[in-house]
Amino acid sequence: MKVLITGGAGFIGSHVVDECIEHNYEVVVVDNFSAGNSRNLPEDCKVYCVDINEAHLKNVFEEEKPDYVIHLAAQASVMKSFEDPIQDGLTNIIGTLKVLEYARLHCVKKVVIASSAAVYGNPQVLPVDEKFPLNPLSFYSLSKWSGERYAQLYESLYDLPSCILRFSNVYGPRQNALGEAGVVSIFINQLLNAEEMVIYGGHQTRDFIYVKDVAQACRTAMESTKTGIFNISSCSETTINELFAMTSLLAGITAEPQKYPLRQGEIEKSFLGNEKAINELGWQATHSLEEGLSETIVTYNASK
Ligand SMILES: NC(=O)c1ccc[n+]([C@@H]2O[C@H](COP(=O)([O-])OP(=O)(O)OC[C@H]3O[C@@H](n4cnc5c(N)ncnc54)[C@H](O)[C@@H]3O)[C@@H](O)[C@H]2O)c1
């Protein structure tokens, strides 16, 4: 079976590539390398350096005839979505639409779409489950939600099965410090390089999920007969202060970060219920935060 992975050279995508290869899938990557890096990919991986908005995407589908698509390519920065909402919409809405349309035309068996906890906005009730009302607070979260709705409509109009996965804060090896959950890679980089450290707030909570668990969720969702929306999370809350303390302990480096007030607009508390993914997809995170952080620190140390 052949899987086309968009955004496969990126942080999460490259782990999805590894996961699919480990499970004996033939893998084809489509990436425009705006944020991805070929060093993230195995040497023999087939890669198309193509933008999902380019007409050439059609030829890739025609040539490769993939059985499955895992769509991770995105403008993945909340900050950039404020700076350039048009580019954000072009990539995350129109790009997703093109991927879905070619998947339909080429009778793809299933599409897995990467979405985000950001679609929930500032949650009033915790943990947030999939039925929680959506309230996008950035152009990024709005464009991710649009991608979800297109996928749902393609499923209801054209029987194109899809799983929409709303990831919480993903962390792990190969993460770019500019990503959504950049705080883990920022802390590790700063600690290992003895840089000055700053924490804004500190009591705000996040739901950190290890990237290898996310990659497994993508493959499991692709193989499942179930369709629909699923939170992919650890369903546990960690404060930024706790995260810092654990990272510094595991790295064996002590530091005294400067403390500043929480930045305006930052969500105070966030964690996602993951029961639906556990019960319906049979997926469960297998890495504790401590295990995931330890593995991440080892890889950062090795690449120094
Ligand atoms: N990192 C997180 O915590 C997180 C949380 C929730 C959702 N997500 C979603 O997961 C997916 C992967 O995110 P990531 O953190 O790995 O980001 P990333 O930036 O590392 O990966 C995105 C990849 O897509 C590629 N890309 C971007 N625009 C493209 C285009 N127009 N055509 C082709 N390729 C393009 C980039 O080069 C990059 O390799 C995204 O859809 C993102 O919205 C990430």
Short mmCIF file of C-alpha atoms and ligand atoms in Angstrom, two decimals:
data_model
loop_
_atom_site.label_atom_id
_atom_site.label_comp_id
_atom_site.label_asym_id
_atom_site.label_seq_id
_atom_site.Cartn_x
_atom_site.Cartn_y
_atom_site.Cartn_z
CA MET A 1 0.00 0.00 0.00
CA LYS A 2 1.24 3.44 -0.90
CA VAL A 3 0.89 6.51 1.36
CA LEU A 4 1.35 10.05 0.09
CA ILE A 5 2.45 12.25 2.99
CA THR A 6 2.20 16.00 2.45
CA GLY A 7 4.52 18.03 4.68
CA GLY A 8 6.57 14.85 5.16
CA ALA A 9 9.84 16.77 5.51
CA GLY A 10 8.51 18.74 8.47
CA PHE A 11 8.65 18.02 12.20
CA ILE A 12 5.58 15.77 12.58
CA GLY A 13 5.51 14.64 8.94
CA SER A 14 9.01 13.15 9.08
CA HIS A 15 8.01 10.99 12.06
CA VAL A 16 4.89 9.91 10.17
CA VAL A 17 7.21 8.90 7.29
CA ASP A 18 9.31 6.79 9.70
CA GLU A 19 6.19 5.24 11.25
CA CYS A 20 4.72 4.26 7.85
CA ILE A 21 8.02 2.85 6.54
CA GLU A 22 8.40 0.82 9.75
CA HIS A 23 4.97 -0.64 9.03
CA ASN A 24 5.96 -1.59 5.48
CA TYR A 25 4.08 1.10 3.57
CA GLU A 26 5.54 2.57 0.41
CA VAL A 27 5.95 6.27 1.16
CA VAL A 28 5.91 9.28 -1.14
CA VAL A 29 6.49 12.76 0.27
CA VAL A 30 5.21 16.06 -1.11
CA ASP A 31 6.82 19.10 0.50
CA ASN A 32 7.78 22.59 -0.69
CA PHE A 33 10.55 22.78 1.95
CA SER A 34 9.34 26.16 3.22
CA ALA A 35 9.80 24.79 6.75
CA GLY A 36 10.80 21.17 6.12
CA ASN A 37 14.30 19.80 5.79
CA SER A 38 15.56 16.89 3.69
CA ARG A 39 17.79 15.86 6.63
CA ASN A 40 14.58 14.82 8.41
CA LEU A 41 13.95 12.15 5.77
CA PRO A 42 15.48 8.75 5.08
CA GLU A 43 17.91 8.94 2.12
CA ASP A 44 15.94 6.60 -0.12
CA CYS A 45 12.57 8.27 0.50
CA LYS A 46 10.78 9.37 -2.68
CA VAL A 47 10.23 13.11 -2.44
CA TYR A 48 8.46 15.60 -4.69
CA CYS A 49 9.55 19.16 -4.02
CA VAL A 50 6.12 20.51 -4.87
CA ASP A 51 3.86 23.13 -3.32
CA ILE A 52 0.36 21.74 -2.65
CA ASN A 53 -1.00 24.78 -4.46
CA GLU A 54 1.04 24.11 -7.63
CA ALA A 55 -0.69 22.54 -10.63
CA HIS A 56 2.02 19.85 -10.54
CA LEU A 57 0.34 18.26 -7.50
CA LYS A 58 -2.17 16.76 -9.93
CA ASN A 59 0.67 14.99 -11.81
CA VAL A 60 2.01 13.57 -8.54
CA PHE A 61 -1.36 11.95 -7.83
CA GLU A 62 -1.57 10.68 -11.42
CA GLU A 63 1.93 9.24 -11.34
CA GLU A 64 1.86 7.76 -7.84
CA LYS A 65 -1.78 6.67 -7.48
CA PRO A 66 -1.55 6.59 -3.67
CA ASP A 67 -3.86 4.34 -1.63
CA TYR A 68 -3.84 6.77 1.29
CA VAL A 69 -3.05 10.43 1.95
CA ILE A 70 -1.84 11.86 5.25
CA HIS A 71 -2.08 15.62 4.89
CA LEU A 72 0.24 17.53 7.21
CA ALA A 73 1.56 20.28 4.91
CA ALA A 74 0.51 23.60 6.37
CA GLN A 75 1.44 27.09 7.29
CA ALA A 76 1.79 25.96 10.92
CA SER A 77 2.58 29.18 12.77
CA VAL A 78 -0.11 31.16 14.63
CA MET A 79 2.11 34.25 14.56
CA LYS A 80 2.65 34.09 10.79
CA SER A 81 -1.10 33.74 10.27
CA PHE A 82 -1.53 37.21 11.80
CA GLU A 83 1.32 38.63 9.70
CA ASP A 84 0.01 37.14 6.44
CA PRO A 85 -3.56 35.80 6.69
CA ILE A 86 -3.81 35.48 2.90
CA GLN A 87 -0.83 33.15 2.61
CA ASP A 88 -2.15 31.22 5.62
CA GLY A 89 -5.54 30.80 3.91
CA LEU A 90 -3.98 29.87 0.57
CA THR A 91 -1.91 27.08 2.10
CA ASN A 92 -4.27 25.80 4.77
CA ILE A 93 -7.63 26.25 3.03
CA ILE A 94 -7.03 26.20 -0.75
CA GLY A 95 -4.06 23.80 -0.43
CA THR A 96 -6.14 21.38 1.65
CA LEU A 97 -9.00 21.67 -0.83
CA LYS A 98 -6.65 20.73 -3.69
CA VAL A 99 -5.31 17.72 -1.78
CA LEU A 100 -8.89 16.56 -1.11
CA GLU A 101 -10.00 17.11 -4.71
CA TYR A 102 -7.09 15.08 -6.16
CA ALA A 103 -7.64 12.41 -3.50
CA ARG A 104 -11.27 12.16 -4.65
CA LEU A 105 -10.38 12.10 -8.36
CA HIS A 106 -7.85 9.32 -7.76
CA CYS A 107 -10.14 7.22 -5.54
CA VAL A 108 -7.87 7.41 -2.47
CA LYS A 109 -9.11 4.98 0.21
CA LYS A 110 -8.77 7.43 3.09
CA VAL A 111 -7.38 10.86 3.94
CA VAL A 112 -5.99 11.80 7.35
CA ILE A 113 -6.05 15.53 7.98
CA ALA A 114 -3.89 17.26 10.62
CA SER A 115 -5.86 19.78 12.63
CA SER A 116 -5.18 21.48 15.91
CA ALA A 117 -6.40 22.09 19.48
CA ALA A 118 -6.27 25.75 18.45
CA VAL A 119 -9.72 25.40 16.85
CA TYR A 120 -11.27 25.30 20.37
CA GLY A 121 -9.99 28.75 21.33
CA ASN A 122 -9.94 29.50 25.06
CA PRO A 123 -11.73 26.52 26.63
CA GLN A 124 -14.24 27.11 29.43
CA VAL A 125 -14.52 23.44 30.42
CA LEU A 126 -11.61 21.02 30.79
CA PRO A 127 -10.71 18.57 29.41
CA VAL A 128 -12.01 19.67 26.01
CA ASP A 129 -13.74 16.94 24.03
CA GLU A 130 -14.56 16.84 20.32
CA LYS A 131 -18.09 18.18 20.89
CA PHE A 132 -16.85 21.36 22.55
CA PRO A 133 -17.96 24.48 20.60
CA LEU A 134 -15.24 25.87 18.35
CA ASN A 135 -13.98 29.40 18.66
CA PRO A 136 -10.94 30.07 16.46
CA LEU A 137 -8.97 33.04 17.83
CA SER A 138 -6.38 33.25 15.05
CA PHE A 139 -6.36 33.02 11.25
CA TYR A 140 -4.37 29.81 11.67
CA SER A 141 -7.08 28.14 13.76
CA LEU A 142 -9.77 29.42 11.39
CA SER A 143 -7.94 28.02 8.36
CA LYS A 144 -7.40 24.67 10.07
CA TRP A 145 -11.11 24.53 10.88
CA SER A 146 -11.95 25.29 7.24
CA GLY A 147 -9.76 22.38 6.16
CA GLU A 148 -11.72 20.14 8.55
CA ARG A 149 -15.04 21.27 7.09
CA TYR A 150 -13.89 20.66 3.50
CA ALA A 151 -12.82 17.14 4.49
CA GLN A 152 -16.21 16.51 6.13
CA LEU A 153 -18.05 17.76 3.06
CA TYR A 154 -15.92 15.60 0.74
CA GLU A 155 -16.85 12.64 2.90
CA SER A 156 -20.59 13.36 2.90
CA LEU A 157 -20.82 14.39 -0.78
CA TYR A 158 -18.33 11.99 -2.37
CA ASP A 159 -17.77 9.19 0.18
CA LEU A 160 -14.12 10.12 0.59
CA PRO A 161 -13.42 8.73 4.08
CA SER A 162 -11.38 10.94 6.37
CA CYS A 163 -10.07 11.17 9.91
CA ILE A 164 -9.47 14.66 11.21
CA LEU A 165 -6.92 14.65 14.01
CA ARG A 166 -6.80 17.62 16.39
CA PHE A 167 -3.32 17.51 17.88
CA SER A 168 -2.56 19.14 21.23
CA ASN A 169 0.97 20.54 21.79
CA VAL A 170 3.31 18.21 19.95
CA TYR A 171 6.99 18.04 20.96
CA GLY A 172 9.99 15.87 20.19
CA PRO A 173 13.09 15.49 18.03
CA ARG A 174 13.36 17.62 14.83
CA GLN A 175 11.01 20.29 16.15
CA ASN A 176 11.61 23.76 14.85
CA ALA A 177 11.55 26.25 17.75
CA LEU A 178 9.00 28.31 15.76
CA GLY A 179 6.36 25.55 15.81
CA GLU A 180 3.16 25.52 17.87
CA ALA A 181 4.71 23.72 20.81
CA GLY A 182 8.08 25.37 20.34
CA VAL A 183 8.45 25.85 24.09
CA VAL A 184 10.00 22.38 24.55
CA SER A 185 12.62 22.89 21.85
CA ILE A 186 13.22 26.46 23.04
CA PHE A 187 13.87 25.27 26.62
CA ILE A 188 16.16 22.43 25.50
CA ASN A 189 18.13 24.64 23.10
CA GLN A 190 18.54 27.40 25.65
CA LEU A 191 19.58 25.02 28.42
CA LEU A 192 22.11 23.15 26.25
CA ASN A 193 23.55 26.41 24.89
CA ALA A 194 23.57 28.13 28.31
CA GLU A 195 21.47 30.97 26.92
CA GLU A 196 19.47 33.49 28.93
CA MET A 197 16.01 32.11 29.67
CA VAL A 198 12.65 33.83 30.04
CA ILE A 199 9.29 32.45 31.14
CA TYR A 200 6.12 34.44 30.48
CA GLY A 201 3.54 33.49 33.10
CA GLY A 202 4.51 29.96 34.05
CA HIS A 203 1.27 28.77 35.61
CA GLN A 204 -0.48 28.38 32.24
CA THR A 205 -1.03 24.73 31.36
CA ARG A 206 -0.59 22.78 28.13
CA ASP A 207 -1.19 19.21 27.02
CA PHE A 208 2.13 17.93 25.65
CA ILE A 209 2.06 14.92 23.35
CA TYR A 210 5.18 13.15 22.08
CA VAL A 211 5.64 13.26 18.30
CA LYS A 212 6.07 9.47 17.97
CA ASP A 213 2.66 8.98 19.60
CA VAL A 214 1.21 11.47 17.10
CA ALA A 215 2.82 9.61 14.19
CA GLN A 216 1.31 6.38 15.46
CA ALA A 217 -2.09 8.10 15.71
CA CYS A 218 -1.82 9.16 12.04
CA ARG A 219 -1.07 5.61 10.88
CA THR A 220 -3.72 4.08 13.16
CA ALA A 221 -6.35 6.55 11.91
CA MET A 222 -5.39 5.79 8.30
CA GLU A 223 -5.84 2.05 8.87
CA SER A 224 -9.04 2.37 10.91
CA THR A 225 -12.51 1.87 9.43
CA LYS A 226 -13.68 4.77 11.64
CA THR A 227 -13.96 8.28 10.29
CA GLY A 228 -14.59 11.63 12.00
CA ILE A 229 -12.85 14.04 14.35
CA PHE A 230 -10.46 12.86 17.06
CA ASN A 231 -8.41 14.71 19.66
CA ILE A 232 -4.85 13.38 19.77
CA SER A 233 -3.47 14.32 23.16
CA SER A 234 -2.02 13.04 26.41
CA CYS A 235 -5.10 14.30 28.32
CA SER A 236 -2.88 15.69 31.06
CA GLU A 237 -2.08 19.25 32.12
CA THR A 238 1.45 20.48 32.69
CA THR A 239 2.31 24.01 33.72
CA ILE A 240 5.14 25.75 31.89
CA ASN A 241 6.99 26.00 35.23
CA GLU A 242 6.69 22.23 35.69
CA LEU A 243 7.86 21.67 32.12
CA PHE A 244 10.90 23.86 32.71
CA ALA A 245 11.76 22.11 35.99
CA MET A 246 11.46 18.65 34.39
CA THR A 247 13.49 19.63 31.31
CA SER A 248 16.26 21.16 33.37
CA LEU A 249 16.36 18.10 35.70
CA LEU A 250 16.51 15.63 32.79
CA ALA A 251 19.15 17.70 30.97
CA GLY A 252 21.15 17.89 34.20
CA ILE A 253 21.51 21.67 33.80
CA THR A 254 20.27 24.24 36.29
CA ALA A 255 19.20 27.73 35.21
CA GLU A 256 17.25 30.62 36.70
CA PRO A 257 14.83 31.89 34.04
CA GLN A 258 13.64 35.49 34.24
CA LYS A 259 9.91 35.69 34.94
CA TYR A 260 7.54 38.05 33.10
CA PRO A 261 3.73 38.31 33.17
CA LEU A 262 1.68 36.12 30.85
CA ARG A 263 1.53 37.62 27.35
CA GLN A 264 -1.73 39.10 26.16
CA GLY A 265 -4.00 36.67 24.36
CA GLU A 266 -2.23 33.56 25.68
CA ILE A 267 -4.56 30.71 26.62
CA GLU A 268 -4.35 30.01 30.37
CA LYS A 269 -5.40 26.40 30.55
CA SER A 270 -5.57 23.77 27.88
CA PHE A 271 -5.88 20.03 27.78
CA LEU A 272 -7.83 17.73 25.49
CA GLY A 273 -9.83 14.62 26.25
CA ASN A 274 -8.59 11.65 24.21
CA GLU A 275 -11.20 8.99 25.08
CA LYS A 276 -12.72 8.97 21.60
CA ALA A 277 -9.37 8.15 19.95
CA ILE A 278 -8.72 5.46 22.56
CA ASN A 279 -12.16 3.85 22.23
CA GLU A 280 -12.77 4.20 18.51
CA LEU A 281 -9.31 4.18 16.90
CA GLY A 282 -7.66 1.94 19.48
CA TRP A 283 -4.83 4.46 19.78
CA GLN A 284 -3.18 5.47 23.02
CA ALA A 285 -0.12 7.57 23.80
CA THR A 286 2.62 5.32 25.12
CA HIS A 287 5.26 7.90 26.10
CA SER A 288 5.06 9.79 29.39
CA LEU A 289 6.25 13.40 29.31
CA GLU A 290 9.39 12.33 31.16
CA GLU A 291 10.18 9.62 28.59
CA GLY A 292 9.46 11.88 25.63
CA LEU A 293 11.56 14.72 27.04
CA SER A 294 14.46 12.37 27.81
CA GLU A 295 14.46 11.00 24.24
CA THR A 296 14.27 14.54 22.86
CA ILE A 297 17.18 15.78 24.98
CA VAL A 298 19.31 12.81 23.86
CA THR A 299 18.73 13.66 20.18
CA TYR A 300 19.43 17.38 20.72
CA ASN A 301 22.65 16.48 22.55
CA ALA A 302 23.67 14.11 19.76
CA SER A 303 23.14 16.76 17.06
CA LYS A 304 25.06 19.50 18.92
N1 LIG B 1 3.48 21.07 16.05
C1 LIG B 1 2.35 21.09 16.72
O1 LIG B 1 2.32 21.14 17.95
C2 LIG B 1 1.03 21.01 15.99
C3 LIG B 1 -0.14 21.08 16.75
C4 LIG B 1 -1.36 21.00 16.11
C5 LIG B 1 -1.42 20.81 14.73
N2 LIG B 1 -0.28 20.76 14.00
C6 LIG B 1 -0.41 20.53 12.55
O2 LIG B 1 0.42 19.43 12.19
C7 LIG B 1 0.92 19.62 10.86
C8 LIG B 1 2.44 19.51 10.85
O3 LIG B 1 2.96 20.54 11.67
P1 LIG B 1 4.50 20.62 12.08
O4 LIG B 1 4.57 21.12 13.47
O5 LIG B 1 5.20 19.37 11.71
O6 LIG B 1 4.95 21.83 11.14
P2 LIG B 1 6.18 21.94 10.12
O7 LIG B 1 6.21 23.36 9.68
O8 LIG B 1 7.41 21.34 10.70
O9 LIG B 1 5.70 21.01 8.91
C9 LIG B 1 4.90 21.46 7.86
C10 LIG B 1 5.53 20.96 6.57
O10 LIG B 1 4.72 21.37 5.48
C11 LIG B 1 5.55 21.92 4.47
N3 LIG B 1 4.74 22.89 3.73
C12 LIG B 1 4.28 24.09 4.17
N4 LIG B 1 3.56 24.70 3.20
C13 LIG B 1 3.55 23.85 2.15
C14 LIG B 1 2.97 23.92 0.85
N5 LIG B 1 2.25 24.98 0.48
N6 LIG B 1 3.17 22.88 0.01
C15 LIG B 1 3.91 21.80 0.38
N7 LIG B 1 4.48 21.69 1.59
C16 LIG B 1 4.30 22.70 2.47
C17 LIG B 1 6.72 22.55 5.19
O11 LIG B 1 7.87 22.68 4.38
C18 LIG B 1 6.93 21.54 6.33
O12 LIG B 1 7.81 20.51 5.92
C19 LIG B 1 0.38 20.96 10.38
O13 LIG B 1 -0.77 20.70 9.62
C20 LIG B 1 0.03 21.68 11.68
O14 LIG B 1 -1.00 22.62 11.47
C21 LIG B 1 0.95 20.86 14.59
#
